[in-house]
PDB file of C-alpha atoms in Angstrom:
ATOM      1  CA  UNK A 532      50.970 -25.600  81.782  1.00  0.00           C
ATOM      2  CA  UNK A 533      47.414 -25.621  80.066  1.00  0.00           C
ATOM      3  CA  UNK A 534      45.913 -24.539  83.253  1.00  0.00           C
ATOM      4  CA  UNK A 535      47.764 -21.610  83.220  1.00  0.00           C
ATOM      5  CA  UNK A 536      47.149 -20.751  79.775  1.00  0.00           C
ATOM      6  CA  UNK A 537      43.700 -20.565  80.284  1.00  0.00           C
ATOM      7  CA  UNK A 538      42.613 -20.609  83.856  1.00  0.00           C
ATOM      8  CA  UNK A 539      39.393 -20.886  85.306  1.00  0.00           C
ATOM      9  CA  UNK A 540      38.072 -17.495  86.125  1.00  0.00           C
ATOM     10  CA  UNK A 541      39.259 -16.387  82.570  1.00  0.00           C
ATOM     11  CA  UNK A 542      37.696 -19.475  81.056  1.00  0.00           C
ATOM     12  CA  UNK A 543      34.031 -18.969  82.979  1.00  0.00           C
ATOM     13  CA  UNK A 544      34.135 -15.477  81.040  1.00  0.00           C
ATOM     14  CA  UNK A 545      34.886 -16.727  77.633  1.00  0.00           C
ATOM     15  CA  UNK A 546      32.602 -19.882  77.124  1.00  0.00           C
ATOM     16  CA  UNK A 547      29.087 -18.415  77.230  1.00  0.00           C
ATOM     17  CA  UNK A 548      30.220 -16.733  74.525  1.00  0.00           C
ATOM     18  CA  UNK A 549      31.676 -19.256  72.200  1.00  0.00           C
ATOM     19  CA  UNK A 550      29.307 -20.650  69.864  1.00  0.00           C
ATOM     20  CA  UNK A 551      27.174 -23.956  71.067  1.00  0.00           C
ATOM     21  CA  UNK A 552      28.288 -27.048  68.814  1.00  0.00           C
ATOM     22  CA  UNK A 553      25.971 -29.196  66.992  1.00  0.00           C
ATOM     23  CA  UNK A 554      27.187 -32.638  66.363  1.00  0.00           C
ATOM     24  CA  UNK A 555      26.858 -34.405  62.986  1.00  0.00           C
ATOM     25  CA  UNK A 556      23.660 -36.907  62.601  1.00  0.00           C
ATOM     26  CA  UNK A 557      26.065 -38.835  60.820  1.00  0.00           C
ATOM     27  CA  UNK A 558      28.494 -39.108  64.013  1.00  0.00           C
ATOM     28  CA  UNK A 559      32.145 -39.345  62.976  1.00  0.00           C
ATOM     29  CA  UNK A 560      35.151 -38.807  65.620  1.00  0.00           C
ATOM     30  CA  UNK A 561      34.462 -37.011  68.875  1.00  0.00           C
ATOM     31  CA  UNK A 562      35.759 -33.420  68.916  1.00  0.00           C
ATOM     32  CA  UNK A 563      38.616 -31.408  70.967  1.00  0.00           C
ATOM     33  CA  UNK A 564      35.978 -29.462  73.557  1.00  0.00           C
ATOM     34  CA  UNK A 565      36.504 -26.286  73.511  1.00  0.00           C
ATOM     35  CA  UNK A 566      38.632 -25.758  76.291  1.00  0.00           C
ATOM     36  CA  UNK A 567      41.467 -27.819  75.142  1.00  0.00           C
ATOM     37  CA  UNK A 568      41.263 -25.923  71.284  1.00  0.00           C
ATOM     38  CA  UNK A 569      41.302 -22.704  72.947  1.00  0.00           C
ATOM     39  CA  UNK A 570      44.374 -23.569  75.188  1.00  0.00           C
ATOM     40  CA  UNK A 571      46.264 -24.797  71.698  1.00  0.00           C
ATOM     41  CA  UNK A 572      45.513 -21.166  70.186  1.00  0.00           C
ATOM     42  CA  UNK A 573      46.994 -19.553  72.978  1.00  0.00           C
ATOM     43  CA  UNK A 574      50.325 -21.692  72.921  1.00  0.00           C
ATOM     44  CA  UNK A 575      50.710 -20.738  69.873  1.00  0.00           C
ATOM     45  CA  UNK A 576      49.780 -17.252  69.957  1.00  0.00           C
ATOM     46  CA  UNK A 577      52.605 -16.992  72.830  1.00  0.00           C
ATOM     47  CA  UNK A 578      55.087 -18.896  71.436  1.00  0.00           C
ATOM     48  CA  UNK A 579      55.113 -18.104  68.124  1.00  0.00           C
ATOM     49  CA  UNK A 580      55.094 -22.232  67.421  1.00  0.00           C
ATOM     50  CA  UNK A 581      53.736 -23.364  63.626  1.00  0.00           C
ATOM     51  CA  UNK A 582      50.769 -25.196  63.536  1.00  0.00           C
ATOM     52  CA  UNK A 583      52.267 -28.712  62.931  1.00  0.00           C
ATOM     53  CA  UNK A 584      54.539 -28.538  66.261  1.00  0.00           C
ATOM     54  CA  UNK A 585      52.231 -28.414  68.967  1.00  0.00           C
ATOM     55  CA  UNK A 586      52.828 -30.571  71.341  1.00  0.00           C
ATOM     56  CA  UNK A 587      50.263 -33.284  71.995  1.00  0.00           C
ATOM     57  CA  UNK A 588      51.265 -33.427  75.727  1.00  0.00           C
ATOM     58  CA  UNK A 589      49.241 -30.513  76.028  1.00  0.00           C
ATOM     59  CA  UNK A 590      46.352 -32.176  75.280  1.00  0.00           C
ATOM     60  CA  UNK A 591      44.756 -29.929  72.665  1.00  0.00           C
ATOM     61  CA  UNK A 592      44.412 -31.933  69.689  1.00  0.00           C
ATOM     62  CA  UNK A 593      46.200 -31.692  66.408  1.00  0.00           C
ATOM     63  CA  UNK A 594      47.563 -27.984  65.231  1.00  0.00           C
ATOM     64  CA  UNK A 595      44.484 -28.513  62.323  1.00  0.00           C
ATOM     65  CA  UNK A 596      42.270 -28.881  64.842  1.00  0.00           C
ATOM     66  CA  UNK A 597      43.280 -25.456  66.685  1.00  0.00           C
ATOM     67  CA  UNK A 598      43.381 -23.473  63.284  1.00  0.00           C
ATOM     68  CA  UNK A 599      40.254 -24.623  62.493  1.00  0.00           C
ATOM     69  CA  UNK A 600      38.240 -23.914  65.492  1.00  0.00           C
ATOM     70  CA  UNK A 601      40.125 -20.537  65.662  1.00  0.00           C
ATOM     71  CA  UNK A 602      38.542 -19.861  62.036  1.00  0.00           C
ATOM     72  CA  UNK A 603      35.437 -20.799  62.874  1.00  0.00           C
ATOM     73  CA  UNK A 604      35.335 -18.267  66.315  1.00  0.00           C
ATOM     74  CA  UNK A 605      36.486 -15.431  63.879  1.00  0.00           C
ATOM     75  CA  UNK A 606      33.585 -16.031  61.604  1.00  0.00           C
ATOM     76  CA  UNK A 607      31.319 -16.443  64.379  1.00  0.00           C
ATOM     77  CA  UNK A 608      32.450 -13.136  65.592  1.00  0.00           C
ATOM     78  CA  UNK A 609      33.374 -14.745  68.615  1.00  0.00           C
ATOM     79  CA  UNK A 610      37.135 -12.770  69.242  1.00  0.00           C
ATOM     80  CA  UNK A 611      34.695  -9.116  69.391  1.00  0.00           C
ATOM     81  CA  UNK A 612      31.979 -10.786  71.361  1.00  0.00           C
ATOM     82  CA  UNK A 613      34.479 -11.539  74.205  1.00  0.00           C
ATOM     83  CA  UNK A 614      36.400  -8.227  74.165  1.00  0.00           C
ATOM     84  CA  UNK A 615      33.331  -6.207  74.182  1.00  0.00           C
ATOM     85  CA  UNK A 616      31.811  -8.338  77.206  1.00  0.00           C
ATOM     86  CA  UNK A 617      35.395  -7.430  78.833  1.00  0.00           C
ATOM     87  CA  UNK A 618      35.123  -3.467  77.791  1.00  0.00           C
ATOM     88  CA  UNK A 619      31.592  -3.800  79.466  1.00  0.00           C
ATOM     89  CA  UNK A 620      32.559  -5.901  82.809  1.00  0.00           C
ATOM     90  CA  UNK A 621      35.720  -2.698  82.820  1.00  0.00           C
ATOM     91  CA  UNK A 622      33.127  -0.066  82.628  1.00  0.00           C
ATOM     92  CA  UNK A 623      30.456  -1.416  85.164  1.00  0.00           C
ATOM     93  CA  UNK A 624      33.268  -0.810  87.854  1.00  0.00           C
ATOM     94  CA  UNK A 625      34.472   2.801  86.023  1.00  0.00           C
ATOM     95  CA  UNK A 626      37.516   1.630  84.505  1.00  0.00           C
ATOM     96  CA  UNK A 627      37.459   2.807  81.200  1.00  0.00           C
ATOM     97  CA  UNK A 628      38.815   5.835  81.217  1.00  0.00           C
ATOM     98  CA  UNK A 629      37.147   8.040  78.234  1.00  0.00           C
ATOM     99  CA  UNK A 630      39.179  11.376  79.070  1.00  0.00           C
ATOM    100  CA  UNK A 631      41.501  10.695  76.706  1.00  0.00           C
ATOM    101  CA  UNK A 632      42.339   7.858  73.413  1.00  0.00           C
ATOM    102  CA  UNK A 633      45.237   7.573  71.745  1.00  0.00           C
ATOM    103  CA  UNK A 634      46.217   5.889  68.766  1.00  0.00           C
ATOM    104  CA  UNK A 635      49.078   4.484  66.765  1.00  0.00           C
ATOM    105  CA  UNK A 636      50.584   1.928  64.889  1.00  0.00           C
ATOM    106  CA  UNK A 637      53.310  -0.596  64.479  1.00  0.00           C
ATOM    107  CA  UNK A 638      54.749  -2.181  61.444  1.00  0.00           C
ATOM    108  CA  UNK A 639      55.608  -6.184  61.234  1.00  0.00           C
ATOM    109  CA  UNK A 640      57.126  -7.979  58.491  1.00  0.00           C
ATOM    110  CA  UNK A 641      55.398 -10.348  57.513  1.00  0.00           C
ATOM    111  CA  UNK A 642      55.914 -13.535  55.127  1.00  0.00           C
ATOM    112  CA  UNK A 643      53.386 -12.565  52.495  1.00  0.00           C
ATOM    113  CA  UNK A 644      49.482 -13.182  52.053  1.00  0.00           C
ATOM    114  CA  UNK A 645      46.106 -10.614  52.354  1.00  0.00           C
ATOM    115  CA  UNK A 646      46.494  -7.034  53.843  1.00  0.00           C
ATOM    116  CA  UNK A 647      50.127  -7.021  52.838  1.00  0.00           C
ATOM    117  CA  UNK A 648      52.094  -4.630  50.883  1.00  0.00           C
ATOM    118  CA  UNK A 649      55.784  -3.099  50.290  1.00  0.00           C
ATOM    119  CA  UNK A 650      56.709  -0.816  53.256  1.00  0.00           C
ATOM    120  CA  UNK A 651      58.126   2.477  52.162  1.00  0.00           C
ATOM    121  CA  UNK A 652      60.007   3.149  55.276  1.00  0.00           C
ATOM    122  CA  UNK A 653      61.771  -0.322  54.924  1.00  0.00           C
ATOM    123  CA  UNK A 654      63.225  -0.045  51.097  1.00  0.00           C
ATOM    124  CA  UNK A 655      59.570  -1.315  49.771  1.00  0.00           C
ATOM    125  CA  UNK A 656      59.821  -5.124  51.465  1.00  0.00           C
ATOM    126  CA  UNK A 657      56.591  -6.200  52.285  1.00  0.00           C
ATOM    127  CA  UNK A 658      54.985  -5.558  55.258  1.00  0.00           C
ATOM    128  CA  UNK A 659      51.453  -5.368  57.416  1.00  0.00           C
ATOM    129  CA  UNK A 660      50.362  -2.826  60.066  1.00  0.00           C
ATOM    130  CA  UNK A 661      48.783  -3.488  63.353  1.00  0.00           C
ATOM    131  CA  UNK A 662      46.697  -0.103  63.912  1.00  0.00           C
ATOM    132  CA  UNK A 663      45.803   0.239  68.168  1.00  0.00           C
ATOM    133  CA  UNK A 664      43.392   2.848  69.909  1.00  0.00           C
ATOM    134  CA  UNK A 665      43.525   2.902  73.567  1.00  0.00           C
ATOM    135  CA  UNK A 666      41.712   4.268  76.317  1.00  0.00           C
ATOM    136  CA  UNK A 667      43.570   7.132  78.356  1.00  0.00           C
ATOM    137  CA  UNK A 668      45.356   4.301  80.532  1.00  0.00           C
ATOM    138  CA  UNK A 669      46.897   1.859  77.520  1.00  0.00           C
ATOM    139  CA  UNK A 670      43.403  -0.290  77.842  1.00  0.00           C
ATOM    140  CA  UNK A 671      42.958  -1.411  74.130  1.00  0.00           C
ATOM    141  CA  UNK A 672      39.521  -0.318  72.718  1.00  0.00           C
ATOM    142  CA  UNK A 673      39.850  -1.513  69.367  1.00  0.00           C
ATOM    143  CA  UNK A 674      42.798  -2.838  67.140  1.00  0.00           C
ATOM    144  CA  UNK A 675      43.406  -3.817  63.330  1.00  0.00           C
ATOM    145  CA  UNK A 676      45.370  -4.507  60.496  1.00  0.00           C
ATOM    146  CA  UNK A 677      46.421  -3.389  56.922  1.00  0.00           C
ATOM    147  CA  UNK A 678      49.255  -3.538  54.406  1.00  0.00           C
ATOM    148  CA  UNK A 679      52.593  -1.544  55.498  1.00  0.00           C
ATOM    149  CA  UNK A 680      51.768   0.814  52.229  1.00  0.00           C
ATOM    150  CA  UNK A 681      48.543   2.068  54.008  1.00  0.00           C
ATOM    151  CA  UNK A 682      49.440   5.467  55.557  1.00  0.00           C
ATOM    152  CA  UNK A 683      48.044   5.709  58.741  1.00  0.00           C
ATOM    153  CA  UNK A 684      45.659   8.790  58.282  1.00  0.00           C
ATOM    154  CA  UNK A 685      43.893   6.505  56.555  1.00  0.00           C
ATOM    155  CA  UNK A 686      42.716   4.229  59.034  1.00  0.00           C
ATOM    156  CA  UNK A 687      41.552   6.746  61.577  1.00  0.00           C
ATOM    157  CA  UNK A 688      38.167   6.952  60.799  1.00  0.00           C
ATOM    158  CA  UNK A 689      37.770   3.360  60.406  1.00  0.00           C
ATOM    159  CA  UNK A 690      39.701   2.787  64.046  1.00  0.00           C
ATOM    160  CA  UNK A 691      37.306   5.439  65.804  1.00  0.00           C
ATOM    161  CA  UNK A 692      33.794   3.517  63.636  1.00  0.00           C
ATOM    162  CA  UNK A 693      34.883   0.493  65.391  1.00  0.00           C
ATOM    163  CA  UNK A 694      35.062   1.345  68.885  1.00  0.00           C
ATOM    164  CA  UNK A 695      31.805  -0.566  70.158  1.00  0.00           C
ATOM    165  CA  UNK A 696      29.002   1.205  72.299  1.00  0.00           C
ATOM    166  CA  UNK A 697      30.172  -0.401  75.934  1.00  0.00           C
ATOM    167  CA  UNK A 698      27.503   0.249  78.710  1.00  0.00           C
ATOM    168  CA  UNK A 699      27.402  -1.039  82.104  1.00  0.00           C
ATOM    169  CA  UNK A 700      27.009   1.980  84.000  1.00  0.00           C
ATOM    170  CA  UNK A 701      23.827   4.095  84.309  1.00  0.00           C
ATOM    171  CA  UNK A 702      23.065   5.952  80.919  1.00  0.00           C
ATOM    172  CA  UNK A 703      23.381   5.359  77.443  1.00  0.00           C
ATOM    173  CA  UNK A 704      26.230   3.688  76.491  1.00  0.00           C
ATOM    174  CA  UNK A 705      29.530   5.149  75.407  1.00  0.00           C
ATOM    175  CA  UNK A 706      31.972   4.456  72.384  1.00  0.00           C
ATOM    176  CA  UNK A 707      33.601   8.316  72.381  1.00  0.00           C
ATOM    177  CA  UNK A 708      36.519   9.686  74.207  1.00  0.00           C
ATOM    178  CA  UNK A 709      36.172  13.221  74.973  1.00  0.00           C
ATOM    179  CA  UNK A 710      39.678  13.907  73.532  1.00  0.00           C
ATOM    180  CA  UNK A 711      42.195  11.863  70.826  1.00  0.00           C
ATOM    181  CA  UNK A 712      46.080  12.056  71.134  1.00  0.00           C
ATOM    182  CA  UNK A 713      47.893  11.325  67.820  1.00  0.00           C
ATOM    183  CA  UNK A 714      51.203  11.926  66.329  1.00  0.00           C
ATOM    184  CA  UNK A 715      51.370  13.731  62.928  1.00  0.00           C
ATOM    185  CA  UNK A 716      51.346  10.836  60.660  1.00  0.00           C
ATOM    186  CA  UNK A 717      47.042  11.499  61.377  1.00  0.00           C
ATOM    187  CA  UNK A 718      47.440  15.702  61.028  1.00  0.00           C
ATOM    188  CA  UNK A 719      44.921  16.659  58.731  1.00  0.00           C
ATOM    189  CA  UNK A 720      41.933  19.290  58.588  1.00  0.00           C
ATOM    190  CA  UNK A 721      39.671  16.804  57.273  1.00  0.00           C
ATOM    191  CA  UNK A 722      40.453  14.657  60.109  1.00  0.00           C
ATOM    192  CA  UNK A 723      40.115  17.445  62.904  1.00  0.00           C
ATOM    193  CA  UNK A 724      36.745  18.553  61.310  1.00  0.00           C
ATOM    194  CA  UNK A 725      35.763  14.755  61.376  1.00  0.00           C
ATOM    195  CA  UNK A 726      36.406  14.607  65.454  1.00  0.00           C
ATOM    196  CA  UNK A 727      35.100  17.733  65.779  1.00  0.00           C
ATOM    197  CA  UNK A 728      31.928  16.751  64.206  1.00  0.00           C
ATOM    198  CA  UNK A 729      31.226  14.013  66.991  1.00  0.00           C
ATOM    199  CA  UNK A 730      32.104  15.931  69.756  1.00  0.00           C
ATOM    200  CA  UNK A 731      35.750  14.635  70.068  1.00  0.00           C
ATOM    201  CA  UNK A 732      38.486  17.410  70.429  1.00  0.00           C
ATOM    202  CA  UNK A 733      41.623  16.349  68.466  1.00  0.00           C
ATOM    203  CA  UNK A 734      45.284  16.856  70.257  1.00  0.00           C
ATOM    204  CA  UNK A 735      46.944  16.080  67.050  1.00  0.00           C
ATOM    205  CA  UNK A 736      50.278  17.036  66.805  1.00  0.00           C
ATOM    206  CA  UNK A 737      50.797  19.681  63.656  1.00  0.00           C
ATOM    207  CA  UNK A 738      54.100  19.754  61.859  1.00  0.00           C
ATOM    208  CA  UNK A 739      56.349  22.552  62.420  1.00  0.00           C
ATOM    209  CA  UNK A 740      53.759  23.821  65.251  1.00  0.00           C
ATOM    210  CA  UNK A 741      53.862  21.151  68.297  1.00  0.00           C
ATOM    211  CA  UNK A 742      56.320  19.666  69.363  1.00  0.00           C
ATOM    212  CA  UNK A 743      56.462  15.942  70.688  1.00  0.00           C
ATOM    213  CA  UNK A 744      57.452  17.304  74.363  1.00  0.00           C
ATOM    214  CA  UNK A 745      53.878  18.783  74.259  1.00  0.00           C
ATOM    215  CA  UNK A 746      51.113  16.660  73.194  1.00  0.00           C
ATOM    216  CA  UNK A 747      53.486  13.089  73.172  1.00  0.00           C
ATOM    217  CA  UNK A 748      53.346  13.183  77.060  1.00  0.00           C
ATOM    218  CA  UNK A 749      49.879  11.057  76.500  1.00  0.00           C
ATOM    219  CA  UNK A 750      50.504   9.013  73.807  1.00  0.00           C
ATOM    220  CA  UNK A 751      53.396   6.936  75.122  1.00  0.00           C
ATOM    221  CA  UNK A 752      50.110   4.743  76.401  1.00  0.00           C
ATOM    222  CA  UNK A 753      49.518   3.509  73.004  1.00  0.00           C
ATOM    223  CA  UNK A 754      53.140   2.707  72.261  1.00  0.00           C
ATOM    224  CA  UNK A 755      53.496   0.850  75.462  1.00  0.00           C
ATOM    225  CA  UNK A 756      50.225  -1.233  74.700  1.00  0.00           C
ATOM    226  CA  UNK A 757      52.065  -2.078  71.252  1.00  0.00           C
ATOM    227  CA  UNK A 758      54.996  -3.347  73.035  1.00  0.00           C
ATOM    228  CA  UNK A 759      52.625  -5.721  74.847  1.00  0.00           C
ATOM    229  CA  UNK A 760      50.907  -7.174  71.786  1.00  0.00           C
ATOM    230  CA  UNK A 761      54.117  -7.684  70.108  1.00  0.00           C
ATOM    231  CA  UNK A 762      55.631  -9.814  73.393  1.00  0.00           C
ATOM    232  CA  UNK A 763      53.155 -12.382  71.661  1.00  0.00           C
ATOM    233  CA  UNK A 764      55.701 -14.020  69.371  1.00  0.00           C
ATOM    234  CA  UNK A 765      52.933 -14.990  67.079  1.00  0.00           C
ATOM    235  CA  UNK A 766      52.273 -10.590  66.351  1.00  0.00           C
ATOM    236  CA  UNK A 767      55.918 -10.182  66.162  1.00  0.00           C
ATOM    237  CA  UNK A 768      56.105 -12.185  62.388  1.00  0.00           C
ATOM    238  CA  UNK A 769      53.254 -12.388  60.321  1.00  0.00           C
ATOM    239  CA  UNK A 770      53.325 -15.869  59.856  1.00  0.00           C
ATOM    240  CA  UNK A 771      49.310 -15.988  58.382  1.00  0.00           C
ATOM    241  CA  UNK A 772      48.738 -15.441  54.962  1.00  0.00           C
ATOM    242  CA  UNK A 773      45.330 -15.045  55.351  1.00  0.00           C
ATOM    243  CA  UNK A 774      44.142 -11.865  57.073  1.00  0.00           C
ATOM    244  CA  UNK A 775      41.540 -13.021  59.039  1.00  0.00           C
ATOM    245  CA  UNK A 776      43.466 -15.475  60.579  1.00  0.00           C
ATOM    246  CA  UNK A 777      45.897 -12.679  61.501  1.00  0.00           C
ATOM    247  CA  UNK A 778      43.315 -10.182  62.672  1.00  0.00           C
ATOM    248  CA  UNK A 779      42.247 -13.498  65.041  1.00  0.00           C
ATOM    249  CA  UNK A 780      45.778 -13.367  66.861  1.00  0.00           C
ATOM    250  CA  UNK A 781      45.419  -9.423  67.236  1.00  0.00           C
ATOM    251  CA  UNK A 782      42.087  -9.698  68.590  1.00  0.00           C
ATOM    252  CA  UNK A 783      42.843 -12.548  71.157  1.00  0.00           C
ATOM    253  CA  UNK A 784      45.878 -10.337  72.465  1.00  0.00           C
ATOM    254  CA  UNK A 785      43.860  -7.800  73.018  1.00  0.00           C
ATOM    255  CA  UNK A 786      41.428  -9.597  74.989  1.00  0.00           C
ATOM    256  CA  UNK A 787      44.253 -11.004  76.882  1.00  0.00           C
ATOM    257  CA  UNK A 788      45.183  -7.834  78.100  1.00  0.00           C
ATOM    258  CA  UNK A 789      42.103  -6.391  79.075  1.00  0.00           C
ATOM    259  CA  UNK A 790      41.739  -9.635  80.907  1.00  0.00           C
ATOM    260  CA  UNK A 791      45.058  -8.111  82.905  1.00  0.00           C
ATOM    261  CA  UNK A 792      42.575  -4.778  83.533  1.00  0.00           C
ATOM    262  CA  UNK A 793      40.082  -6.548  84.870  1.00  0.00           C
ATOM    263  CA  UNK A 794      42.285  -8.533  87.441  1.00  0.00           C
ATOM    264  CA  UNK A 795      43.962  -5.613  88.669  1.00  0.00           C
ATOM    265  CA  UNK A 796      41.423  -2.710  88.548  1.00  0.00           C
ATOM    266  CA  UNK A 797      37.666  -5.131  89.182  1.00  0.00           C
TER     267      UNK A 797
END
């Protein structure tokens, strides 16, 4: 079961890039290796399981013990490290394709805490946002979260900032798509000056004008690439009050499926 949680190839990508540890002077009790923490985190980012219920027959320590190292990789910036060494080991075979993003989001309800607020599509309960931009084959270049009241127009900008600069292939690296597929929830002028301005053309649907028949033939990508992050019961329910913690999950789904990309198309 832990083996196939985390198995070898995938784990030979992911430890250079975990921070080195540096035991205590003072000694003290010996610590879950990484491995075994990293396997915990995934159970429960599959299963959806609370902290305090995983099981010890996997081996990985104590839920705590889990939460805590996953903490510590998120303020390491450990989660980006690995999916922008992934985006890079995708692009030195050519399998990014940068013809065309899309973008999107989905709403989850959540059970309270940071990045939260009431969702106006859902009679004001609270909810959170998990905000996706994908390359023009579902691959996910970048994702994040807010609170349900954050229109999505919004977070655009900040979404397209984020992308990082992947090289691997002769050149300068590349962070830009030459064209971005949205629905009309990010129509603006603003926003199409904005893409404009960095050499991005925007096929952002326009209300009254295009129709979803049109310019929705490319986005179902991005909605498909949803549906994957949410079969990880752990995105379906907000369960973290703290947003970092959250954003961890996201993150760690996202390098999961690139992981998938690079099994099937490296």
């Amino acid at each position: 079961m832990a083996k196939s949680l985390l198995p070898d190839d995938l784990w030979a990508l992911i430890q250079p890039l975990l921070p080195a540890h540096r035991p205590s002077p003072k000694g003290g009790r010996p610590r879950i290796d990484d491995r075994a923490a990293l396997t915990g985190i995934l159970f429960v980012l599959k299963t959806g399981l609370p902290w305090a219920y995983l099981p010890r027959e996997l081996g990985c320590g104590s839920g705590m013990s889990c939460w805590r190292r996953l903490h510590a990789w998120q303020q390491a910036g450990s989660w980006q490290r690995i999916h922008d060494a992934m985006l890079q080991h995708l692009r030195e075979y050519d399998q990014i394709q940068w013809e065309r993003a899309s973008v999107d989001s989905a709403s989850v309800p959540p059970l309270g805490g940071q990045h939260t607020g009431p969702n106006p599509t859902d009679r004001g309960k609270l909810g959170c946002k998990h905000h996706l931009l994908v390359d023009q084959r579902g691959l996910p270049l970048v994702a994040s979260i807010s609170g349900a009241q954050v229109h999505d127009s919004r977070m655009l900008i900040p979404l397209l900032e984020a992308v990082p600069s992947v090289a691997g292939l002769a050149g300068r690296p590349r962070k830009r798509s030459a064209k971005l597929h949205a629905d009309k929830a990010y129509a603006s002028r603003a926003h199409r000056a904005w893409l404009r301005s960095r050499g991005i053309a925007p096929r952002i649907a326009r209300y009254g004008i295009e129709s979803r028949e049109r310019l929705g033939k490319w986005r179902w990508v991005v909605e498909r690439t949803l549906g994957w992050l949410h079969r990880f019961r752990r995105l379906r329910i907000r369960y973290e009050r703290r947003a970092d913690i959250h954003q961890a999950f996201l993150s760690l789904a996202c390098i999961l499926i690139s992981w998938r990309y690079i099994q099937r198309f490296c």
